[in-house]
Short mmCIF file of C-alpha atoms in Angstrom, two decimals:
data_model
loop_
_atom_site.label_atom_id
_atom_site.label_comp_id
_atom_site.label_asym_id
_atom_site.label_seq_id
_atom_site.Cartn_x
_atom_site.Cartn_y
_atom_site.Cartn_z
CA MET A 1 -2.70 -65.97 -51.86
CA ARG A 2 -6.40 -66.27 -50.87
CA LEU A 3 -5.86 -65.19 -47.96
CA PHE A 4 -5.04 -61.87 -49.35
CA TYR A 5 -7.78 -61.82 -51.84
CA ALA A 6 -10.35 -62.40 -48.96
CA ALA A 7 -8.71 -59.73 -46.91
CA LEU A 8 -9.05 -57.06 -49.99
CA PHE A 9 -12.90 -58.04 -50.44
CA LEU A 10 -13.55 -57.68 -46.88
CA LEU A 11 -11.64 -53.98 -47.13
CA ALA A 12 -13.71 -52.85 -50.33
CA SER A 13 -16.91 -54.42 -49.16
CA SER A 14 -17.17 -52.64 -45.23
CA PRO A 15 -18.55 -49.80 -44.90
CA ALA A 16 -16.52 -46.34 -44.83
CA LEU A 17 -15.56 -45.40 -41.56
CA ALA A 18 -17.49 -42.31 -39.80
CA ASP A 19 -15.62 -38.58 -39.27
CA VAL A 20 -16.14 -36.95 -36.10
CA TYR A 21 -17.28 -33.56 -36.87
CA LEU A 22 -17.92 -30.40 -34.75
CA LEU A 23 -21.04 -29.19 -36.49
CA SER A 24 -21.00 -25.21 -35.79
CA ARG A 25 -24.36 -23.51 -36.32
CA HIS A 26 -24.87 -19.68 -36.11
CA LYS A 27 -28.36 -18.54 -36.71
CA LEU A 28 -28.89 -14.71 -37.28
CA GLU A 29 -31.67 -13.98 -35.10
CA GLY A 30 -34.69 -12.34 -36.65
CA THR A 31 -33.95 -13.73 -39.82
CA ASP A 32 -34.21 -17.30 -41.90
CA PHE A 33 -30.37 -17.49 -42.51
CA THR A 34 -28.30 -20.26 -40.46
CA ALA A 35 -24.69 -20.67 -41.56
CA ALA A 36 -23.22 -24.38 -40.62
CA TYR A 37 -19.42 -25.00 -40.31
CA PHE A 38 -18.18 -28.85 -40.83
CA LEU A 39 -14.95 -28.70 -38.55
CA SER A 40 -12.65 -31.64 -38.29
CA HIS A 41 -9.31 -32.01 -37.02
CA PRO A 42 -6.43 -34.74 -37.05
CA GLN A 43 -6.71 -35.00 -33.36
CA MET A 44 -10.45 -35.11 -32.96
CA THR A 45 -11.11 -38.45 -33.92
CA THR A 46 -13.53 -39.52 -31.30
CA LEU A 47 -16.81 -38.16 -29.99
CA GLU A 48 -15.18 -37.84 -26.48
CA ALA A 49 -12.41 -35.73 -27.84
CA CYS A 50 -14.98 -33.51 -29.88
CA GLU A 51 -17.12 -33.16 -26.63
CA ALA A 52 -13.98 -31.93 -24.94
CA GLU A 53 -13.06 -29.07 -27.88
CA ARG A 54 -16.85 -28.47 -27.37
CA LYS A 55 -16.59 -27.94 -23.51
CA ALA A 56 -13.26 -25.84 -23.95
CA ALA A 57 -14.87 -23.60 -26.69
CA ARG A 58 -17.64 -22.82 -24.38
CA THR A 59 -15.20 -22.03 -21.61
CA THR A 60 -11.83 -21.07 -22.07
CA GLY A 61 -12.02 -21.03 -25.80
CA PHE A 62 -11.17 -23.46 -28.97
CA ARG A 63 -8.02 -25.30 -28.56
CA LEU A 64 -8.22 -26.96 -32.16
CA PHE A 65 -9.69 -24.31 -33.95
CA SER A 66 -9.27 -20.54 -34.52
CA ARG A 67 -12.48 -18.98 -32.93
CA LEU A 68 -15.55 -18.90 -35.14
CA TYR A 69 -17.06 -15.37 -33.84
CA PHE A 70 -19.73 -14.11 -35.15
CA ALA A 71 -21.35 -11.51 -32.34
CA THR A 72 -23.02 -9.15 -34.21
CA HIS A 73 -24.01 -8.68 -38.08
CA LYS A 74 -25.62 -5.35 -38.98
CA GLY A 75 -26.75 -4.81 -35.65
CA ARG A 76 -28.20 -8.46 -34.94
CA ASN A 77 -27.33 -11.12 -32.48
CA VAL A 78 -25.86 -14.46 -33.81
CA GLN A 79 -26.98 -17.77 -32.01
CA ASP A 80 -24.57 -20.11 -32.01
CA GLN A 81 -24.89 -23.74 -31.25
CA LEU A 82 -22.00 -26.65 -31.38
CA TYR A 83 -22.88 -30.25 -32.19
CA CYS A 84 -20.50 -33.15 -31.86
CA VAL A 85 -21.91 -35.69 -34.81
CA GLU A 86 -20.30 -38.59 -36.81
CA SER A 87 -20.77 -38.76 -40.75
CA ASP A 88 -19.92 -41.01 -43.40
CA GLN A 89 -20.03 -37.97 -45.53
CA ARG A 90 -17.07 -35.79 -46.44
CA PHE A 91 -16.55 -32.06 -46.76
CA THR A 92 -13.78 -29.60 -48.25
CA PRO A 93 -11.94 -27.94 -45.20
CA PHE A 94 -13.09 -25.04 -43.67
CA ARG A 95 -11.40 -21.71 -44.76
CA PRO A 96 -11.13 -18.84 -42.77
CA ASN A 97 -13.56 -15.75 -44.27
CA PRO A 98 -15.50 -17.57 -46.35
CA THR A 99 -18.40 -17.36 -48.81
CA VAL A 100 -21.28 -19.32 -48.20
CA ASP A 101 -22.14 -21.05 -51.42
CA PHE A 102 -23.68 -24.48 -50.45
CA THR A 103 -27.12 -25.04 -49.52
CA TYR A 104 -27.67 -28.01 -47.07
CA LEU A 105 -30.43 -30.07 -45.39
CA ILE A 106 -28.87 -30.89 -42.07
CA THR A 107 -30.38 -33.76 -39.99
CA LEU A 108 -29.13 -35.02 -36.75
CA ASP A 109 -30.38 -38.13 -34.98
CA LYS A 110 -28.44 -38.29 -31.18
CA THR A 111 -24.75 -38.19 -32.82
CA LYS A 112 -25.61 -39.42 -36.63
CA MET A 113 -25.31 -36.58 -39.15
CA LYS A 114 -26.97 -36.81 -43.01
CA VAL A 115 -26.69 -33.72 -45.10
CA LYS A 116 -28.34 -33.27 -48.03
CA ARG A 117 -27.81 -30.85 -50.85
CA ALA A 118 -30.33 -28.45 -51.97
CA ALA A 119 -30.01 -25.83 -54.93
CA SER A 120 -31.37 -22.99 -52.41
CA LEU A 121 -32.95 -21.96 -49.10
CA GLY A 122 -36.25 -22.30 -50.70
CA ALA A 123 -35.39 -25.54 -52.39
CA CYS A 124 -34.43 -26.96 -48.74
CA MET A 125 -37.44 -26.01 -46.97
CA ALA A 126 -39.21 -27.54 -50.06
CA MET A 127 -37.46 -30.81 -49.17
CA THR A 128 -38.63 -30.91 -45.75
CA GLY A 129 -41.51 -32.60 -47.08
CA GLN A 130 -45.47 -31.64 -45.91
CA ASP A 131 -44.84 -30.68 -42.68
CA GLY A 132 -42.19 -28.27 -43.19
CA GLU A 133 -41.04 -29.07 -39.55
CA LEU A 134 -37.72 -27.82 -39.08
CA SER A 135 -36.32 -27.81 -35.49
CA SER A 136 -32.59 -27.94 -33.68
CA ASN A 137 -31.87 -31.41 -34.99
CA ARG A 138 -33.42 -30.47 -38.69
CA PHE A 139 -32.52 -27.48 -40.32
CA CYS A 140 -31.73 -25.87 -43.49
CA ALA A 141 -28.15 -23.85 -43.54
CA LYS A 142 -25.85 -22.05 -45.91
CA SER A 143 -22.25 -23.27 -46.04
CA PRO A 144 -18.68 -22.29 -47.62
CA GLN A 145 -17.95 -26.26 -47.58
CA ASP A 146 -18.77 -28.66 -50.57
CA LEU A 147 -19.84 -31.65 -49.77
CA THR A 148 -17.42 -34.18 -51.65
CA ARG A 149 -18.90 -37.40 -50.65
#
């Protein structure tokens, strides 16, 4: 019985396992608007599997996801980037034809992702601190997916 409680304690005190996401970032050229989609799939549980999906998306098309295609928006081009990342945060599932109701500051450190909720894009920019430094590894984005954990 002691062994059972010891195992239960270890499970309860161990950190949550990180989920693997294919982060799809879409920046509307000539504007400050960026959309982010946090894509996960039961067959994509490792960074290697995610990288295979990312490469397939660039060559032959997505295998696990419907193609997220935002070629033009009112005559503007959309620049898209795909990142394979791990995060202990969770998001609601992606749904087609979404509205982008949530704003986040997204920080990438190699293959790790941290997301902070913001009230608006302006509030997100203020969260960047004094330097206001944004880059491909640190950016504000709107998303249709809610942060659940």
